mmCIF file of C-alpha atoms in Angstrom:
data_model
loop_
_atom_site.group_PDB
_atom_site.id
_atom_site.type_symbol
_atom_site.label_atom_id
_atom_site.label_comp_id
_atom_site.label_asym_id
_atom_site.label_seq_id
_atom_site.Cartn_x
_atom_site.Cartn_y
_atom_site.Cartn_z
ATOM 1 C CA MET A 1 -25.556 -4.846 3.290
ATOM 2 C CA LYS A 2 -24.112 -3.525 0.036
ATOM 3 C CA ALA A 3 -20.700 -4.416 -1.373
ATOM 4 C CA ILE A 4 -18.601 -3.862 -4.473
ATOM 5 C CA GLN A 5 -18.662 -7.162 -6.360
ATOM 6 C CA PHE A 6 -17.837 -8.425 -9.841
ATOM 7 C CA HIS A 7 -19.305 -11.459 -11.580
ATOM 8 C CA ARG A 8 -16.523 -11.866 -14.122
ATOM 9 C CA TYR A 9 -13.003 -10.594 -14.638
ATOM 10 C CA GLY A 10 -12.693 -7.577 -16.879
ATOM 11 C CA PRO A 11 -12.556 -3.776 -17.186
ATOM 12 C CA ALA A 12 -13.657 -1.344 -14.521
ATOM 13 C CA ASP A 13 -17.292 -1.470 -15.562
ATOM 14 C CA VAL A 14 -17.669 -5.055 -14.275
ATOM 15 C CA LEU A 15 -17.816 -3.612 -10.746
ATOM 16 C CA ARG A 16 -21.248 -3.450 -9.111
ATOM 17 C CA TRP A 17 -22.405 -1.789 -5.874
ATOM 18 C CA GLU A 18 -25.038 -4.355 -4.953
ATOM 19 C CA GLU A 19 -26.783 -6.213 -2.164
ATOM 20 C CA ALA A 20 -24.845 -9.052 -0.544
ATOM 21 C CA PRO A 21 -25.345 -11.219 2.567
ATOM 22 C CA ASP A 22 -24.204 -9.744 5.880
ATOM 23 C CA PRO A 23 -20.953 -11.527 6.838
ATOM 24 C CA GLN A 24 -20.627 -13.115 10.286
ATOM 25 C CA PRO A 25 -17.323 -13.144 12.205
ATOM 26 C CA GLY A 26 -15.802 -16.505 13.063
ATOM 27 C CA ARG A 27 -13.359 -17.319 15.838
ATOM 28 C CA GLY A 28 -10.672 -14.662 16.097
ATOM 29 C CA GLU A 29 -12.417 -12.402 13.599
ATOM 30 C CA VAL A 30 -13.899 -8.913 13.798
ATOM 31 C CA ARG A 31 -16.723 -7.444 11.757
ATOM 32 C CA VAL A 32 -16.057 -3.832 10.831
ATOM 33 C CA ARG A 33 -18.670 -1.304 9.752
ATOM 34 C CA VAL A 34 -16.684 0.323 6.966
ATOM 35 C CA HIS A 35 -16.572 4.113 6.657
ATOM 36 C CA ALA A 36 -13.934 4.269 3.907
ATOM 37 C CA ALA A 37 -11.850 1.898 1.779
ATOM 38 C CA ALA A 38 -8.743 2.724 -0.255
ATOM 39 C CA LEU A 39 -7.819 1.391 -3.677
ATOM 40 C CA ASN A 40 -4.462 -0.068 -4.671
ATOM 41 C CA PRO A 41 -2.969 -1.406 -7.923
ATOM 42 C CA LYS A 42 -3.625 -4.875 -6.480
ATOM 43 C CA ASP A 43 -7.375 -4.226 -6.780
ATOM 44 C CA VAL A 44 -7.011 -3.552 -10.501
ATOM 45 C CA LEU A 45 -4.922 -6.687 -11.083
ATOM 46 C CA VAL A 46 -7.454 -8.836 -9.211
ATOM 47 C CA ARG A 47 -10.408 -7.341 -11.101
ATOM 48 C CA LYS A 48 -8.709 -7.988 -14.451
ATOM 49 C CA GLY A 49 -8.001 -11.614 -13.544
ATOM 50 C CA LYS A 50 -4.230 -11.174 -13.615
ATOM 51 C CA LEU A 51 -4.000 -12.945 -10.242
ATOM 52 C CA ARG A 52 -6.633 -15.611 -10.879
ATOM 53 C CA VAL A 53 -4.189 -18.332 -9.829
ATOM 54 C CA PHE A 54 -4.823 -16.960 -6.314
ATOM 55 C CA THR A 55 -8.373 -15.634 -6.627
ATOM 56 C CA GLY A 56 -9.867 -18.522 -8.617
ATOM 57 C CA ARG A 57 -12.895 -18.580 -10.889
ATOM 58 C CA ARG A 58 -15.786 -18.551 -8.412
ATOM 59 C CA PHE A 59 -18.036 -15.499 -8.586
ATOM 60 C CA PRO A 60 -19.181 -13.086 -7.385
ATOM 61 C CA GLN A 61 -15.931 -11.826 -5.927
ATOM 62 C CA ARG A 62 -15.476 -8.914 -3.539
ATOM 63 C CA SER A 63 -13.081 -5.993 -3.927
ATOM 64 C CA GLY A 64 -10.792 -4.007 -1.645
ATOM 65 C CA TYR A 65 -8.091 -4.673 0.946
ATOM 66 C CA ASP A 66 -7.688 -1.377 2.880
ATOM 67 C CA LEU A 67 -10.338 0.006 5.209
ATOM 68 C CA ALA A 68 -11.161 2.196 8.168
ATOM 69 C CA GLY A 69 -14.300 1.906 10.247
ATOM 70 C CA GLU A 70 -15.661 0.837 13.613
ATOM 71 C CA VAL A 71 -15.969 -2.537 15.299
ATOM 72 C CA ASP A 72 -19.483 -3.851 14.656
ATOM 73 C CA ALA A 73 -19.272 -7.437 15.985
ATOM 74 C CA LEU A 74 -16.687 -9.641 17.703
ATOM 75 C CA GLY A 75 -16.132 -13.310 16.965
ATOM 76 C CA PRO A 76 -15.350 -15.830 19.721
ATOM 77 C CA GLY A 77 -11.929 -15.364 21.274
ATOM 78 C CA VAL A 78 -11.405 -11.710 20.335
ATOM 79 C CA ARG A 79 -10.060 -9.890 23.391
ATOM 80 C CA SER A 80 -8.052 -6.884 22.202
ATOM 81 C CA LEU A 81 -10.871 -4.772 20.747
ATOM 82 C CA ARG A 82 -14.215 -3.442 21.920
ATOM 83 C CA MET A 83 -17.514 -2.720 20.220
ATOM 84 C CA GLY A 84 -17.586 0.667 18.506
ATOM 85 C CA GLU A 85 -13.794 1.095 18.547
ATOM 86 C CA GLU A 86 -12.412 2.910 15.511
ATOM 87 C CA VAL A 87 -9.955 0.744 13.596
ATOM 88 C CA PHE A 88 -8.008 0.528 10.343
ATOM 89 C CA ALA A 89 -6.792 -2.583 8.572
ATOM 90 C CA MET A 90 -5.310 -4.333 5.578
ATOM 91 C CA ILE A 91 -7.048 -7.602 4.737
ATOM 92 C CA GLN A 92 -4.241 -10.095 4.160
ATOM 93 C CA SER A 93 -5.997 -12.898 2.311
ATOM 94 C CA TRP A 94 -7.177 -12.953 -1.293
ATOM 95 C CA ARG A 95 -10.818 -12.917 -0.176
ATOM 96 C CA ALA A 96 -10.778 -9.070 -0.152
ATOM 97 C CA GLY A 97 -14.039 -7.384 0.894
ATOM 98 C CA ALA A 98 -12.994 -3.957 2.197
ATOM 99 C CA CYS A 99 -15.212 -2.162 -0.339
ATOM 100 C CA ALA A 100 -18.446 -2.941 1.468
ATOM 101 C CA GLU A 101 -20.650 -1.694 4.262
ATOM 102 C CA LEU A 102 -19.457 -4.591 6.451
ATOM 103 C CA ALA A 103 -16.134 -6.455 6.288
ATOM 104 C CA ILE A 104 -14.594 -9.373 8.174
ATOM 105 C CA VAL A 105 -11.000 -8.948 9.365
ATOM 106 C CA PRO A 106 -8.880 -11.284 11.539
ATOM 107 C CA GLU A 107 -8.085 -9.693 14.899
ATOM 108 C CA GLY A 108 -4.346 -9.584 14.182
ATOM 109 C CA GLU A 109 -4.794 -7.651 10.936
ATOM 110 C CA LEU A 110 -6.335 -4.494 12.366
ATOM 111 C CA ALA A 111 -5.401 -1.879 14.934
ATOM 112 C CA PRO A 112 -6.886 1.226 16.549
ATOM 113 C CA LYS A 113 -7.135 4.016 13.978
ATOM 114 C CA PRO A 114 -4.842 7.054 14.384
ATOM 115 C CA ARG A 115 -6.826 9.462 16.545
ATOM 116 C CA SER A 116 -5.685 12.624 14.777
ATOM 117 C CA ILE A 117 -7.024 11.935 11.267
ATOM 118 C CA SER A 118 -10.292 11.167 9.514
ATOM 119 C CA MET A 119 -11.577 7.738 8.532
ATOM 120 C CA THR A 120 -10.988 8.687 4.898
ATOM 121 C CA ASP A 121 -7.306 9.457 5.421
ATOM 122 C CA ALA A 122 -6.833 6.442 7.709
ATOM 123 C CA ALA A 123 -8.202 4.078 5.059
ATOM 124 C CA GLY A 124 -5.393 5.075 2.710
ATOM 125 C CA ILE A 125 -2.618 4.072 5.082
ATOM 126 C CA PRO A 126 -2.441 0.289 5.604
ATOM 127 C CA LEU A 127 -1.289 -1.493 2.439
ATOM 128 C CA ALA A 128 0.826 1.344 1.058
ATOM 129 C CA ALA A 129 2.504 2.338 4.321
ATOM 130 C CA LEU A 130 3.030 -1.272 5.431
ATOM 131 C CA THR A 131 4.697 -1.958 2.075
ATOM 132 C CA ALA A 132 7.028 1.021 2.492
ATOM 133 C CA LEU A 133 7.839 0.191 6.114
ATOM 134 C CA GLN A 134 8.553 -3.482 5.537
ATOM 135 C CA ALA A 135 10.557 -2.808 2.370
ATOM 136 C CA LEU A 136 12.803 -0.167 3.926
ATOM 137 C CA ARG A 137 13.120 -1.382 7.508
ATOM 138 C CA ASP A 138 13.052 -5.162 7.063
ATOM 139 C CA LEU A 139 14.390 -5.889 3.565
ATOM 140 C CA ALA A 140 16.639 -2.907 2.813
ATOM 141 C CA ARG A 141 17.613 -2.517 6.493
ATOM 142 C CA VAL A 142 18.018 1.228 6.037
ATOM 143 C CA ARG A 143 20.477 2.808 8.443
ATOM 144 C CA ARG A 144 20.980 6.408 9.501
ATOM 145 C CA GLY A 145 22.885 8.498 6.976
ATOM 146 C CA GLU A 146 22.443 6.134 4.035
ATOM 147 C CA ARG A 147 21.464 7.419 0.583
ATOM 148 C CA VAL A 148 18.109 5.913 -0.350
ATOM 149 C CA VAL A 149 16.412 6.249 -3.753
ATOM 150 C CA ILE A 150 12.610 6.083 -3.880
ATOM 151 C CA ASN A 151 11.533 5.536 -7.503
ATOM 152 C CA GLY A 152 7.866 6.497 -7.848
ATOM 153 C CA ALA A 153 7.929 8.868 -4.896
ATOM 154 C CA SER A 154 4.598 10.606 -5.522
ATOM 155 C CA GLY A 155 2.400 7.500 -5.733
ATOM 156 C CA GLY A 156 0.492 5.626 -3.059
ATOM 157 C CA VAL A 157 3.468 3.702 -1.655
ATOM 158 C CA GLY A 158 6.025 6.346 -2.609
ATOM 159 C CA VAL A 159 4.617 9.154 -0.461
ATOM 160 C CA PHE A 160 4.950 6.916 2.595
ATOM 161 C CA ALA A 161 8.362 5.589 1.533
ATOM 162 C CA VAL A 162 9.832 9.102 1.374
ATOM 163 C CA GLN A 163 8.598 9.885 4.874
ATOM 164 C CA ILE A 164 9.536 6.535 6.423
ATOM 165 C CA ALA A 165 13.036 6.659 4.923
ATOM 166 C CA LYS A 166 13.471 10.035 6.642
ATOM 167 C CA LEU A 167 12.148 8.619 9.922
ATOM 168 C CA LEU A 168 14.786 5.893 9.636
ATOM 169 C CA GLY A 169 17.457 8.582 9.262
ATOM 170 C CA ALA A 170 18.187 8.278 5.549
ATOM 171 C CA HIS A 171 19.184 10.889 2.982
ATOM 172 C CA THR A 172 16.294 10.489 0.561
ATOM 173 C CA VAL A 173 16.507 10.836 -3.224
ATOM 174 C CA ALA A 174 12.994 10.924 -4.685
ATOM 175 C CA VAL A 175 12.230 10.112 -8.326
ATOM 176 C CA CYS A 176 8.958 11.548 -9.655
ATOM 177 C CA SER A 177 7.621 13.787 -12.421
ATOM 178 C CA ALA A 178 8.676 17.432 -12.465
ATOM 179 C CA LYS A 179 5.134 18.569 -11.632
ATOM 180 C CA ASN A 180 5.222 16.553 -8.383
ATOM 181 C CA ALA A 181 8.721 17.618 -7.325
ATOM 182 C CA GLU A 182 7.599 20.368 -4.944
ATOM 183 C CA HIS A 183 5.017 18.080 -3.332
ATOM 184 C CA VAL A 184 7.601 15.343 -2.728
ATOM 185 C CA SER A 185 10.074 17.870 -1.323
ATOM 186 C CA ARG A 186 7.459 18.955 1.215
ATOM 187 C CA LEU A 187 7.195 15.333 2.337
ATOM 188 C CA GLY A 188 10.877 15.437 3.268
ATOM 189 C CA ALA A 189 12.866 14.382 0.206
ATOM 190 C CA ASP A 190 16.433 15.711 0.336
ATOM 191 C CA GLU A 191 16.878 15.510 -3.440
ATOM 192 C CA VAL A 192 14.394 15.145 -6.292
ATOM 193 C CA VAL A 193 15.145 13.573 -9.673
ATOM 194 C CA PRO A 194 12.439 14.560 -12.221
ATOM 195 C CA TYR A 195 12.272 11.497 -14.457
ATOM 196 C CA ASP A 196 10.815 13.515 -17.342
ATOM 197 C CA GLU A 197 13.928 15.705 -17.366
ATOM 198 C CA ARG A 198 16.716 13.238 -16.642
ATOM 199 C CA ALA A 199 17.077 9.475 -16.185
ATOM 200 C CA LEU A 200 17.745 7.872 -12.824
ATOM 201 C CA GLU A 201 20.341 5.533 -14.337
ATOM 202 C CA ALA A 202 22.414 8.581 -15.340
ATOM 203 C CA GLU A 203 22.541 9.931 -11.768
ATOM 204 C CA PRO A 204 25.869 9.878 -9.927
ATOM 205 C CA GLY A 205 25.945 7.049 -7.396
ATOM 206 C CA PRO A 206 26.659 5.147 -5.411
ATOM 207 C CA PHE A 207 23.445 4.674 -3.467
ATOM 208 C CA ASP A 208 22.973 2.421 -0.476
ATOM 209 C CA VAL A 209 19.372 1.493 -1.296
ATOM 210 C CA ILE A 210 17.151 1.706 -4.377
ATOM 211 C CA PHE A 211 13.452 1.084 -3.730
ATOM 212 C CA ASP A 212 11.623 0.706 -7.043
ATOM 213 C CA VAL A 213 7.992 1.375 -6.200
ATOM 214 C CA PHE A 214 6.775 2.258 -9.684
ATOM 215 C CA GLY A 215 8.426 -0.532 -11.653
ATOM 216 C CA SER A 216 10.380 1.623 -14.106
ATOM 217 C CA ALA A 217 13.781 0.978 -12.501
ATOM 218 C CA PRO A 218 14.384 -2.772 -12.851
ATOM 219 C CA HIS A 219 17.463 -4.198 -11.201
ATOM 220 C CA ARG A 220 19.345 -4.708 -14.477
ATOM 221 C CA LYS A 221 19.080 -0.977 -15.311
ATOM 222 C CA VAL A 222 20.150 0.469 -11.960
ATOM 223 C CA LYS A 223 22.416 -2.094 -10.289
ATOM 224 C CA HIS A 224 25.478 -0.098 -11.394
ATOM 225 C CA LEU A 225 24.287 2.724 -9.099
ATOM 226 C CA LEU A 226 24.495 0.576 -5.966
ATOM 227 C CA GLY A 227 27.495 0.676 -3.658
ATOM 228 C CA PRO A 228 29.516 -2.378 -2.539
ATOM 229 C CA ARG A 229 26.792 -3.284 -0.029
ATOM 230 C CA GLY A 230 23.900 -1.677 -1.863
ATOM 231 C CA ARG A 231 20.418 -3.164 -1.545
ATOM 232 C CA TYR A 232 17.665 -3.163 -4.153
ATOM 233 C CA VAL A 233 13.973 -3.674 -3.324
ATOM 234 C CA THR A 234 11.013 -3.756 -5.707
ATOM 235 C CA THR A 235 7.247 -4.107 -5.462
ATOM 236 C CA ILE A 236 6.969 -5.735 -8.914
ATOM 237 C CA PRO A 237 6.551 -9.557 -8.765
ATOM 238 C CA SER A 238 8.065 -10.371 -12.161
ATOM 239 C CA PRO A 239 9.664 -13.818 -12.658
ATOM 240 C CA GLY A 240 13.100 -12.189 -12.779
ATOM 241 C CA HIS A 241 12.572 -10.343 -9.504
ATOM 242 C CA VAL A 242 11.275 -13.490 -7.807
ATOM 243 C CA PHE A 243 14.377 -15.388 -8.986
ATOM 244 C CA ARG A 244 16.764 -12.666 -7.790
ATOM 245 C CA ASP A 245 14.984 -12.447 -4.435
ATOM 246 C CA LEU A 246 15.558 -16.156 -3.863
ATOM 247 C CA THR A 247 19.158 -16.233 -5.094
ATOM 248 C CA THR A 248 20.617 -12.981 -3.723
ATOM 249 C CA ARG A 249 18.984 -12.496 -0.321
ATOM 250 C CA TRP A 250 22.053 -13.707 1.584
ATOM 251 C CA THR A 251 24.605 -11.882 -0.584
ATOM 252 C CA LYS A 252 26.291 -8.506 0.017
ATOM 253 C CA ARG A 253 24.129 -6.828 -2.671
ATOM 254 C CA PRO A 254 20.668 -8.403 -2.395
ATOM 255 C CA ALA A 255 17.798 -7.679 -4.800
ATOM 256 C CA ARG A 256 14.590 -8.251 -2.838
ATOM 257 C CA LEU A 257 10.885 -8.391 -3.630
ATOM 258 C CA VAL A 258 8.642 -6.978 -0.908
ATOM 259 C CA VAL A 259 5.561 -9.072 -0.127
ATOM 260 C CA VAL A 260 3.568 -7.027 2.350
ATOM 261 C CA ARG A 261 2.211 -8.607 5.531
ATOM 262 C CA SER A 262 -0.665 -7.252 7.611
ATOM 263 C CA ARG A 263 0.808 -6.987 11.109
ATOM 264 C CA ARG A 264 -0.905 -5.301 14.001
ATOM 265 C CA ARG A 265 2.351 -4.119 15.571
ATOM 266 C CA ASP A 266 3.326 -2.387 12.323
ATOM 267 C CA LEU A 267 -0.100 -0.739 12.026
ATOM 268 C CA GLU A 268 0.320 0.473 15.610
ATOM 269 C CA GLN A 269 3.733 1.942 14.744
ATOM 270 C CA LEU A 270 2.269 3.757 11.752
ATOM 271 C CA ALA A 271 -0.540 5.121 13.933
ATOM 272 C CA ARG A 272 1.974 6.417 16.486
ATOM 273 C CA TRP A 273 3.920 8.244 13.785
ATOM 274 C CA VAL A 274 0.725 9.755 12.375
ATOM 275 C CA ASP A 275 -0.506 10.946 15.772
ATOM 276 C CA ALA A 276 2.945 12.397 16.521
ATOM 277 C CA GLY A 277 2.806 14.420 13.299
ATOM 278 C CA GLU A 278 5.753 12.511 11.813
ATOM 279 C CA LEU A 279 3.879 10.652 9.068
ATOM 280 C CA ALA A 280 1.188 12.244 6.912
ATOM 281 C CA PRO A 281 -1.258 10.343 4.703
ATOM 282 C CA VAL A 282 -1.767 11.842 1.257
ATOM 283 C CA THR A 283 -5.264 11.454 -0.189
ATOM 284 C CA ASP A 284 -5.502 12.365 -3.864
ATOM 285 C CA ARG A 285 -9.186 11.821 -4.685
ATOM 286 C CA VAL A 286 -12.314 10.554 -2.946
ATOM 287 C CA TRP A 287 -15.329 8.896 -4.587
ATOM 288 C CA PRO A 288 -18.557 7.466 -3.161
ATOM 289 C CA MET A 289 -18.468 3.667 -3.055
ATOM 290 C CA ALA A 290 -21.084 3.459 -5.806
ATOM 291 C CA ASP A 291 -18.589 5.105 -8.203
ATOM 292 C CA ALA A 292 -15.897 2.455 -7.726
ATOM 293 C CA ALA A 293 -15.629 1.856 -11.481
ATOM 294 C CA GLU A 294 -14.674 5.485 -12.078
ATOM 295 C CA ALA A 295 -12.112 5.339 -9.268
ATOM 296 C CA HIS A 296 -10.622 2.131 -10.705
ATOM 297 C CA ALA A 297 -10.285 3.803 -14.102
ATOM 298 C CA TYR A 298 -8.409 6.684 -12.477
ATOM 299 C CA ILE A 299 -6.046 4.296 -10.669
ATOM 300 C CA GLU A 300 -5.213 2.720 -14.021
ATOM 301 C CA THR A 301 -3.913 6.044 -15.364
ATOM 302 C CA LYS A 302 -1.047 5.754 -12.825
ATOM 303 C CA ARG A 303 -1.304 9.502 -12.237
ATOM 304 C CA ALA A 304 -2.615 9.433 -8.680
ATOM 305 C CA ARG A 305 -0.641 11.566 -6.255
ATOM 306 C CA GLY A 306 -1.122 9.624 -3.052
ATOM 307 C CA LYS A 307 -4.182 7.509 -2.328
ATOM 308 C CA VAL A 308 -7.597 7.073 -3.940
ATOM 309 C CA VAL A 309 -10.370 6.399 -1.413
ATOM 310 C CA LEU A 310 -14.002 5.269 -1.579
ATOM 311 C CA GLU A 311 -16.458 6.413 1.096
ATOM 312 C CA VAL A 312 -19.559 4.595 2.334
ATOM 313 C CA GLY A 313 -22.712 6.595 2.899
#
C-alpha cells in the first residue's frame, strides 16, 4: 500500500506519499480501505515535532487521524461490523495512519458512515465534530436557552460547534471574520461578532458558555463576560489552561480543556444528525493524497472555512 509518512520532523515538505507495508488487524481491530482522510491542526503539530513527547523519535511516522472508507479486514473478536461496510472514524492513539490506502482502527473507534453524504464529507466529521460535541454537551453542559459563544466559528471545529449548540437548544453567538459572517449565519448562528470589526471582550455579557475554538479568547481576557455560573471551554492545551482545568472543574465557574475521545456512540449520534439533515459537514478544499504537503501548508494559514480533506485514488 501507499501512505503519507515523514522521516523527520519539520515543514510540510517532509511529507512523502510512499510505499509502506500492508498493516494487519489484531484482536479487536478493523482494517479500513481508506477513501478519504481529513486534516486537523493536530496533524501539523505532530509533523513539526511539537508533540514529540507523545509521538517519540522513531521514524518513519504516519500521518492523519480522521478517515472514511470501507471495512477491508476484521481482526479476531470483531462482531459489530461486516466486510465492505462503509465506516468513518477518528484514530484515538498517537500512532495516526489515516492518510494511507489502508488503516488500522480499533472496533470501538469507528461507526457506520452517514448514509446521506459522500466519503469525502464523512471524513471531515470525526475529530472536529466529536470535539464540539464533547466540549458543549459534556464539559460546558449546555442547556436550552443559554447564550453560548463560539470563538472561531468558521473553522473545522467551529462549524460543527455552531450547529451542535443549536441542536442543544442554545442561543448561539458566533465569532468569525466579517467575510465568513453570512456563512456562519446560514449554519444557524443567532448572532455574529466579526472579530475584525469589534472585539469579543467588548461585547455585552453575560454569557453562559464561551467555547474558545481558535485560541484567541483566553480565559483571562473573557472571564468578565461569563455569568455567575458561566462555563469556559478551550481546545488549546497551554500550561495555564491545563492548570485551570484541574483546579476549577468542580467550581461554579469552571474553565475546562476539551480532550477529545473517539467514542462509537458519539459517532453514531453525529451520523444520525447528519442523516436527519440537522448537522451539515463543511468541506473547504479537497486534495489528492499525493499533495498532502500542499494541504498541510494551507491548514497552517488558519484560513480554512470548514474541513480540508485528502482523497485516495
